[in-house]
Coordinates of C-alpha atoms and ligand atoms in Angstrom, one line a residue:
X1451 CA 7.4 -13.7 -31.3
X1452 CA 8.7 -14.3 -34.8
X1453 CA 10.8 -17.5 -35.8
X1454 CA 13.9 -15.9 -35.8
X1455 CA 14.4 -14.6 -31.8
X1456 CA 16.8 -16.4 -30.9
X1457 CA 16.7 -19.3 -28.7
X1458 CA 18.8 -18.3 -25.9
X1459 CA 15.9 -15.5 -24.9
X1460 CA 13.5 -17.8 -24.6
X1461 CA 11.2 -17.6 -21.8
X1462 CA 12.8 -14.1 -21.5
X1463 CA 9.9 -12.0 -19.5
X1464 CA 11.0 -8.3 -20.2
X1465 CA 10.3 -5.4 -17.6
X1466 CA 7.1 -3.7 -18.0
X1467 CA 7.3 0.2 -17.1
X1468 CA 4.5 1.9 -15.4
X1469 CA 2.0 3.1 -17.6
X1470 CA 2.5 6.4 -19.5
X1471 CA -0.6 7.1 -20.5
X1472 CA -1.6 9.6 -23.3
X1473 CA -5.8 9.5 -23.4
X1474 CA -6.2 12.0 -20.5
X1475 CA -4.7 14.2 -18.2
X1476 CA -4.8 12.1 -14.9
X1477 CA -3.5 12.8 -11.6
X1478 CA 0.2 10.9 -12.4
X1479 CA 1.5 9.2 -9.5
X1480 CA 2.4 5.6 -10.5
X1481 CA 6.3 5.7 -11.5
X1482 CA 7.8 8.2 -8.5
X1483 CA 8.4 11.1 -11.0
X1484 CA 9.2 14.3 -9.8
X1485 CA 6.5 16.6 -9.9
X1486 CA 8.9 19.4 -10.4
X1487 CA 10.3 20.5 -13.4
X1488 CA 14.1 20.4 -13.9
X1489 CA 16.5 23.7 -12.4
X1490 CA 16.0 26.2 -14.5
X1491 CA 19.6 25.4 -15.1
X1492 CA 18.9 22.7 -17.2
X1493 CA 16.8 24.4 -19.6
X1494 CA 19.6 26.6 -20.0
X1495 CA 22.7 24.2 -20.1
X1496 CA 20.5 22.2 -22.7
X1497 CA 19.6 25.0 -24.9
X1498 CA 23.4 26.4 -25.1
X1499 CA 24.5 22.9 -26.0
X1500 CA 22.2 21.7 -29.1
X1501 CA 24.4 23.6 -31.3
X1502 CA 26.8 21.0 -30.8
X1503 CA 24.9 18.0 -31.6
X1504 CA 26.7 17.7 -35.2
X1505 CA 29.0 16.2 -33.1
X1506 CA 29.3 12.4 -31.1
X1507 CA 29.2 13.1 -27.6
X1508 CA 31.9 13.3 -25.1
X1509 CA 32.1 9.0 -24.4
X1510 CA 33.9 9.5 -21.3
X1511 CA 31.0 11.8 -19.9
X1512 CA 33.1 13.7 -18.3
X1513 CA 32.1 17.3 -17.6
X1514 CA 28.9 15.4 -16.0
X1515 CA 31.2 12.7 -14.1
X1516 CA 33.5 15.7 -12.9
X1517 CA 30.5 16.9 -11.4
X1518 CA 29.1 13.8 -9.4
X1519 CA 32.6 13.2 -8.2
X1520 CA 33.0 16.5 -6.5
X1521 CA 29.6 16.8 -5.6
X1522 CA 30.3 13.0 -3.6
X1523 CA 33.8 13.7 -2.9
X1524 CA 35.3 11.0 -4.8
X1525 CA 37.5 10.9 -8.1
X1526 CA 36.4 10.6 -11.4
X1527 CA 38.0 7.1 -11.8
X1528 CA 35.4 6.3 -9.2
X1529 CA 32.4 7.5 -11.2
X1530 CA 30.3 5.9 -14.1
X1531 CA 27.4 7.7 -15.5
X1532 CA 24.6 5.5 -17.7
X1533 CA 21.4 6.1 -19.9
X1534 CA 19.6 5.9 -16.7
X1535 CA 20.6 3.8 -13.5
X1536 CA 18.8 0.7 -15.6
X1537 CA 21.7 0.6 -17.6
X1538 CA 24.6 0.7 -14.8
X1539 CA 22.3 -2.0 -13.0
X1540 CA 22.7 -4.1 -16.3
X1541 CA 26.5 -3.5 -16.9
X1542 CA 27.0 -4.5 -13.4
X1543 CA 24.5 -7.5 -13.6
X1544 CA 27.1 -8.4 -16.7
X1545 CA 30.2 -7.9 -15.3
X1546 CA 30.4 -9.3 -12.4
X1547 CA 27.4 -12.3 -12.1
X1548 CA 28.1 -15.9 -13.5
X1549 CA 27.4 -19.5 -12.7
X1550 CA 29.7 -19.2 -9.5
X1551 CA 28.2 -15.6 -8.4
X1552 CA 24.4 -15.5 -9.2
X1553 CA 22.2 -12.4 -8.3
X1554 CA 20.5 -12.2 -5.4
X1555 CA 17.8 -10.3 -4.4
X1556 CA 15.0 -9.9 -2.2
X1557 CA 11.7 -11.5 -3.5
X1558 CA 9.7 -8.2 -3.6
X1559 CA 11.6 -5.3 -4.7
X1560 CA 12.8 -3.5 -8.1
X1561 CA 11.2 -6.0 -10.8
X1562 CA 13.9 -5.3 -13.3
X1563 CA 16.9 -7.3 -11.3
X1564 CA 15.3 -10.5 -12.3
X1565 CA 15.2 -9.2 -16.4
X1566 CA 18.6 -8.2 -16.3
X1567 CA 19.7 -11.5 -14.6
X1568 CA 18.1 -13.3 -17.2
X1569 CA 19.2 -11.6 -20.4
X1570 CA 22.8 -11.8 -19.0
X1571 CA 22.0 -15.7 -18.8
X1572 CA 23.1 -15.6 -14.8
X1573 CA 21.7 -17.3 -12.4
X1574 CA 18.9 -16.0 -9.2
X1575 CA 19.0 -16.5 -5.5
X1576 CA 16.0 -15.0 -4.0
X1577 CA 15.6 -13.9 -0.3
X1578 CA 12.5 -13.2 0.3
X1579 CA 11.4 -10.6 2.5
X1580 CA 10.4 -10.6 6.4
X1581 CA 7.2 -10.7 7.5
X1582 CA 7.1 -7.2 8.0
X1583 CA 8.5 -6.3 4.6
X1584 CA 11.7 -5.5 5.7
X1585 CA 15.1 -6.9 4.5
X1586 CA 15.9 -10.2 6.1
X1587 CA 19.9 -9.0 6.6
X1588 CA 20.9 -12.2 7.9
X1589 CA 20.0 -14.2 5.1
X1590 CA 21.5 -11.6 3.1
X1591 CA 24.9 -11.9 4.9
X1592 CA 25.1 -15.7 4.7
X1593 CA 23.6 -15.9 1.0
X1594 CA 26.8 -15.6 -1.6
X1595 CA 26.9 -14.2 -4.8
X1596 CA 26.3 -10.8 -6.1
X1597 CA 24.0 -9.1 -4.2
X1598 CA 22.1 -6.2 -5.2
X1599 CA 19.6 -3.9 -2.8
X1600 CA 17.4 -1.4 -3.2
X1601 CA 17.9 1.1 -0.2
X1602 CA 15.4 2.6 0.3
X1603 CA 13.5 -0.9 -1.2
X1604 CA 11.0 -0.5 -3.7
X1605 CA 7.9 -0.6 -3.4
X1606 CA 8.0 -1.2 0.2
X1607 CA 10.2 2.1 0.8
X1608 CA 11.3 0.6 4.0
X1609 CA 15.1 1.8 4.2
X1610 CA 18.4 0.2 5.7
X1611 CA 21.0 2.0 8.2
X1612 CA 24.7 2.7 7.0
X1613 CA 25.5 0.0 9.4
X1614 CA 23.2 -2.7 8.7
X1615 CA 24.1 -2.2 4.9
X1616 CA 28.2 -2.2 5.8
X1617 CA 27.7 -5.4 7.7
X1618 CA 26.0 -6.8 3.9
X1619 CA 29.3 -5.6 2.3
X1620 CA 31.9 -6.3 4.8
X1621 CA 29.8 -10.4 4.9
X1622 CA 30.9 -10.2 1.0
X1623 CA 34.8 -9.7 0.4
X1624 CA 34.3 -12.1 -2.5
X1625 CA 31.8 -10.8 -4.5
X1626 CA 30.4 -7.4 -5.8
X1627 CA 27.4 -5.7 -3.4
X1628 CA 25.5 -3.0 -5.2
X1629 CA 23.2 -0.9 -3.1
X1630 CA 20.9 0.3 -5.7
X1631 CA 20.1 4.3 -4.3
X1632 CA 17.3 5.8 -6.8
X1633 CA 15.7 6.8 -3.7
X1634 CA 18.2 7.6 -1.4
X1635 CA 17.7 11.0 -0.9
X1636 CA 14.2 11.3 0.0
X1637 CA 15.6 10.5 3.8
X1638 CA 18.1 7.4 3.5
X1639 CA 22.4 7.3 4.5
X1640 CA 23.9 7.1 1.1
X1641 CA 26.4 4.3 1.4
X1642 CA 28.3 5.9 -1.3
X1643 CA 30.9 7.2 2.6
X1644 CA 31.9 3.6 2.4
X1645 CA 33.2 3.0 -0.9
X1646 CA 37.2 3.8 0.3
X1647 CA 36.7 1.2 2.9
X1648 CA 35.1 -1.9 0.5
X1649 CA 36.5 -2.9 -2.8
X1650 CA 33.5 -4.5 -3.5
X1651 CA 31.1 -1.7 -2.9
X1652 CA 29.2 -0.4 -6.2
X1653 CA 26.7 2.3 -5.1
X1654 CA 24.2 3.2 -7.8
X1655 CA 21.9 6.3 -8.2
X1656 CA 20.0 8.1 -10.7
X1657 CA 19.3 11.8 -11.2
X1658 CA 15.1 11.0 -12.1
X1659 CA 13.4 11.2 -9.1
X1660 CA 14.8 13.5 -7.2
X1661 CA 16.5 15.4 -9.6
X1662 CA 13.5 16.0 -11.4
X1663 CA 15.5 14.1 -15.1
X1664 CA 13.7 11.3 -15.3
X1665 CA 12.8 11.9 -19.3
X1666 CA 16.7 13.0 -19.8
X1667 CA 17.7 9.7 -18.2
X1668 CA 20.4 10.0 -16.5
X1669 CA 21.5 7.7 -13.2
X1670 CA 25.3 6.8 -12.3
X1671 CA 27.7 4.4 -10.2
X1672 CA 30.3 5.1 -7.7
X1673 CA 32.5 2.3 -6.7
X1674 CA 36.5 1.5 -6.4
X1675 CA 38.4 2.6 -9.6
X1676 CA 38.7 -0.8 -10.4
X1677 CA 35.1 -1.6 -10.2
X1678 CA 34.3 1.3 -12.2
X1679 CA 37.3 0.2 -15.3
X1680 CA 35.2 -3.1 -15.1
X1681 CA 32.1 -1.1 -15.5
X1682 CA 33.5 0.7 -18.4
X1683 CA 35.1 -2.5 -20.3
X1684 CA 31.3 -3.4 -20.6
X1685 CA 30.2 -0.4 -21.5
X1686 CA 32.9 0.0 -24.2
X1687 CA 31.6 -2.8 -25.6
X1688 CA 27.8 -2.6 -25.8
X1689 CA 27.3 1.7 -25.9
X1690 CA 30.7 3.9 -25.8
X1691 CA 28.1 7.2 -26.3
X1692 CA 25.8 6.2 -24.0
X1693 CA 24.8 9.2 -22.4
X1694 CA 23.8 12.4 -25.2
X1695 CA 25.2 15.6 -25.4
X1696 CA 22.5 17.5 -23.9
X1697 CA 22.0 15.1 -21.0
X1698 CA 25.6 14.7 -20.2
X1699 CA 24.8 18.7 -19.7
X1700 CA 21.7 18.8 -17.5
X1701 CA 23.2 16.2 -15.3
X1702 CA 26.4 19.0 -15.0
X1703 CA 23.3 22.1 -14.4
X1704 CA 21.4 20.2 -12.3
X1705 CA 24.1 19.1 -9.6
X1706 CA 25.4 22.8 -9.8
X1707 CA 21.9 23.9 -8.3
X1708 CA 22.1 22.3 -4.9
X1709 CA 19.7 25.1 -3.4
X1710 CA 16.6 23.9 -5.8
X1711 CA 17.3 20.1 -5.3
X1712 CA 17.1 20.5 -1.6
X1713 CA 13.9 22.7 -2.0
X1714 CA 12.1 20.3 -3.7
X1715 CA 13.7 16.9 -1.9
X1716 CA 12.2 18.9 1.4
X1717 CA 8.7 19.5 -0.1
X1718 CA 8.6 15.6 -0.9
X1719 CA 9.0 14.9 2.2
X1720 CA 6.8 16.9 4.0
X1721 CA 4.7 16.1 1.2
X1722 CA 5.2 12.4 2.5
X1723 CA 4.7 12.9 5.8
X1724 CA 0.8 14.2 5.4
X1725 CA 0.4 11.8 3.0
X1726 CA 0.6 9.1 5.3
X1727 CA -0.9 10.8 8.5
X1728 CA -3.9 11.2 5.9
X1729 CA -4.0 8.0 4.8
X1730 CA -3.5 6.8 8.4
X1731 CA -6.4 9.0 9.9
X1732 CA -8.6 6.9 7.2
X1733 CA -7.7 3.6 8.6
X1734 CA -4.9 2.6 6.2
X1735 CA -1.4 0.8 7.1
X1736 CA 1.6 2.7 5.4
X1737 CA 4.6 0.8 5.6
X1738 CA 7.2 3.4 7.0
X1739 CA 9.0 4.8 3.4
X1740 CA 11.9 6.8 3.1
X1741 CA 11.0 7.3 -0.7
X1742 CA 9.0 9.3 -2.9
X1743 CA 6.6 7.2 -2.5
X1744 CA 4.3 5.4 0.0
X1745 CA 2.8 1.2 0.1
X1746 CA -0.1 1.5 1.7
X1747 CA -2.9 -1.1 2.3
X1748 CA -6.4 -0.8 3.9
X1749 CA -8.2 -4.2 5.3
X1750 CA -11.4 -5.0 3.7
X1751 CA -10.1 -2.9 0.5
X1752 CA -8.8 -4.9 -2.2
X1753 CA -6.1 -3.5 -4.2
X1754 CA -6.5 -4.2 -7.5
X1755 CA -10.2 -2.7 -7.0
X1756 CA -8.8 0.4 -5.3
X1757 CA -6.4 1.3 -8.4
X1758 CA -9.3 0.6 -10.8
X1759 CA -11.6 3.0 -8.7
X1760 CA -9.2 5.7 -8.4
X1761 CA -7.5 5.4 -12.2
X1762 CA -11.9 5.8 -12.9
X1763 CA -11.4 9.0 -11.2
X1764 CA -8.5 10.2 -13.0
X1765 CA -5.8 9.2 -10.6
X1766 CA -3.2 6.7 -11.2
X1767 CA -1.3 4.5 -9.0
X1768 CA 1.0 1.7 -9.2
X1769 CA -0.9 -1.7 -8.6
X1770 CA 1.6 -5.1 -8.6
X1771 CA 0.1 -8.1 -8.7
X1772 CA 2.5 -10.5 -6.8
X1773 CA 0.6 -12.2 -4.2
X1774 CA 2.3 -11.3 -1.1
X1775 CA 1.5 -7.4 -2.2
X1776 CA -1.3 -8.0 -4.5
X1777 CA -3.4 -5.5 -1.5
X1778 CA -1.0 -2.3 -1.6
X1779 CA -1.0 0.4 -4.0
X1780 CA 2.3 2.0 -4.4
X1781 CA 1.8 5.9 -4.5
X1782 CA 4.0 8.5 -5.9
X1783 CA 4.3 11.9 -3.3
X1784 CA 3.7 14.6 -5.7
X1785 CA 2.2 18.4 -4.8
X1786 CA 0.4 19.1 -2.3
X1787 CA -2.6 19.1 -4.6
X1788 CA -2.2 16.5 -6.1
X1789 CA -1.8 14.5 -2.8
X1790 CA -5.2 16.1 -1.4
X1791 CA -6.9 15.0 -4.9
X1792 CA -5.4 11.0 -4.4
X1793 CA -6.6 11.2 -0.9
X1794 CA -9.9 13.0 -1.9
X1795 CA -10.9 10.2 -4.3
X1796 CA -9.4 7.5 -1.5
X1797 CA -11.9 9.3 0.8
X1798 CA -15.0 8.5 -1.9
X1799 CA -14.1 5.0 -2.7
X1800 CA -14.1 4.0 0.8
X1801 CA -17.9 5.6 0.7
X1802 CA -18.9 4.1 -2.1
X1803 CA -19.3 6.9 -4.2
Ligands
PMP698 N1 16.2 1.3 -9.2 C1 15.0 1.4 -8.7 C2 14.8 0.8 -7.3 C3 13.9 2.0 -9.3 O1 12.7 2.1 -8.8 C4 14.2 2.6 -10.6 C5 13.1 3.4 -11.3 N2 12.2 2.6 -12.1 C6 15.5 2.5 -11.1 C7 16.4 1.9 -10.4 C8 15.8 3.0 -12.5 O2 15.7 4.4 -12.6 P1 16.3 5.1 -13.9 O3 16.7 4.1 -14.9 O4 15.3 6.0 -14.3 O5 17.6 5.8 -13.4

């Protein structure tokens, strides 16, 4: 740290992404990528518009915010589109959190609500999870302040019903709930079918997992007009361009092609689905996910030493070191082959080879 950061980020702790690591190819399923490519819409949409990158972009985003909204139904007052979900998670965190509405979140879940509640200087109420990793709602409803929950959760990928996450909303006319959905459509309810009934509903989602963008980043809110102007005020006032050109046109591309995003959602989740009966056959406890992803632990296996053995072997996981976790390995579903070569290397750790 040099002499001149300023004092007011002190003990600031930033985020730390999941590796991206350049010294060999390995088996990459430790930050829930898609392991498709983009439509070959994209490719197109981005190649048509590079001639135009003389120019600022479009600040209101809106050929890719036309889309979202009639894609969802909803009018373009109602939509916000970001430099990935990250940054409408920290506009949010900034407009409506203070001293008299501090986050709260549960104590295992997205690590980046903590960073973003501390470089907006607000302050944390943490609810920490049941025993069986799943959201303790009740605490939840009686907790106030601005609450913010990833549905499906990460890493667990344990998911909430419509209902139980109306009854969070409708327990909070007084402050803003945002129902963070980067995973939503790898088997969740989006709760985005509630946002006419609750003024203080900000649903949030992001077009790089399962829209295959993740590089391009690309995510977006959907909320009451007036939660949205809010939204924009910070905005205005930190990034008017805050989404590029050619990203405000693979967004459009890639919600026009609703045949290949289905495709690929589908072979995630079947994907999903042997993963775990695999895993299951070999003794392991999978918590049930609705994501692109699995938590999976295996008694007598410590975590940490099951990442190391399988990075060894060219396959990489996510590893968290948080005590109540410190035993699970978060893994991405990609192909089928590369699911068969994570479980094949499982398979030789738990021999000893
Ligand atoms: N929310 C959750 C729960 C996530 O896991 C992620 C991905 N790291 C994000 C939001 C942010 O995604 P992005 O900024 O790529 O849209």
């Amino acid at each position: 740290m040099s002499k001149f950061f300023s004092k007011k980020h002190g003990g600031l702790v930033a985020y730390t992404p999941g590796e991206q690591p350049k010294d060999r190819g390995y088996v990459k399923l430790n930050t829930n990528e898609s392991p498709f490519p983009p439509s070959p819409f994209v490719s197109a949409a981005v190649q048509a518009g590079a001639n135009g990158l003389n120019l600022y972009c479009d600040p209101e985003n809106t050929r890719v915010n036309t889309a979202i909204a009639n894609y969802y139904g909803v009018q373009k007052n109602q939509v916000i589109t970001g430099n990935g979900s990250d940054e409408i998670l920290n506009y949010a965190v900034c407009a409506f959190c203070d001293d008299t509405s501090p986050l709260v979140f549960a104590d295992i879940t997205y690590g980046f609500y903590p960073v973003f509640a501390k470089i907006n200087a607000v302050p944390t109420k943490i609810i920490p999870l049941k025993e069986d990793f799943s959201i303790d709602v009740e605490a939840f409803c009686a907790e106030q302040g601005t609450v913010v929950i990833a549905n499906p959760n990460a890493p667990t990928g344990i998911c909430l019903s419509l209902e139980t996450i109306e009854k969070i909303v409708a327990a909070h006319k007084n402050s803003v709930v945002i129902i963070d959905e980067a995973y939503v459509d790898f088997g969740g309810e989006s709760a985005v079918k509630l946002v006419e009934k609750y003024e203080n509903l900000l649903v949030v989602q992001t077009f790089s997992k399962s829209r295959s963008l993740a590089g391009g980043r690309l995510g977006f809110g959907i909320a009451n007009e007036k939660i949205i102007a809010d939204l924009n005020t910070v905005k205005y006032s930190l990034n008017p361009y805050n989404v590029n050109t050619l990203t405000q046109l693979a967004g459009e591309a890639s919600m026009q092609d609703k045949g290949y995003f289905e495709k690929n959602v589908a072979t995630v989740i079947a994907n999903r689905e042997y993963t775990v009966a695999k895993l299951e056959e070999m003794g392991f406890e999978v918590l049930p996910s609705k994501a692109n992803f699995v938590f999976a632990r295996k008694s007598g296996l410590d975590g940490g030493e099951w990442y190391v053995r399988l990075k060894e072997k060219g396959v990489l996981v996510r590893h968290f070191t948080s005590e109540r976790i410190k035993d699970f390995n978060r893994v991405t579903i990609g192909t089928k082959e590369q699911m068969d070569a994570f479980l094949k290397a499982t398979k030789e750790i738990l021999q000893g080879e």
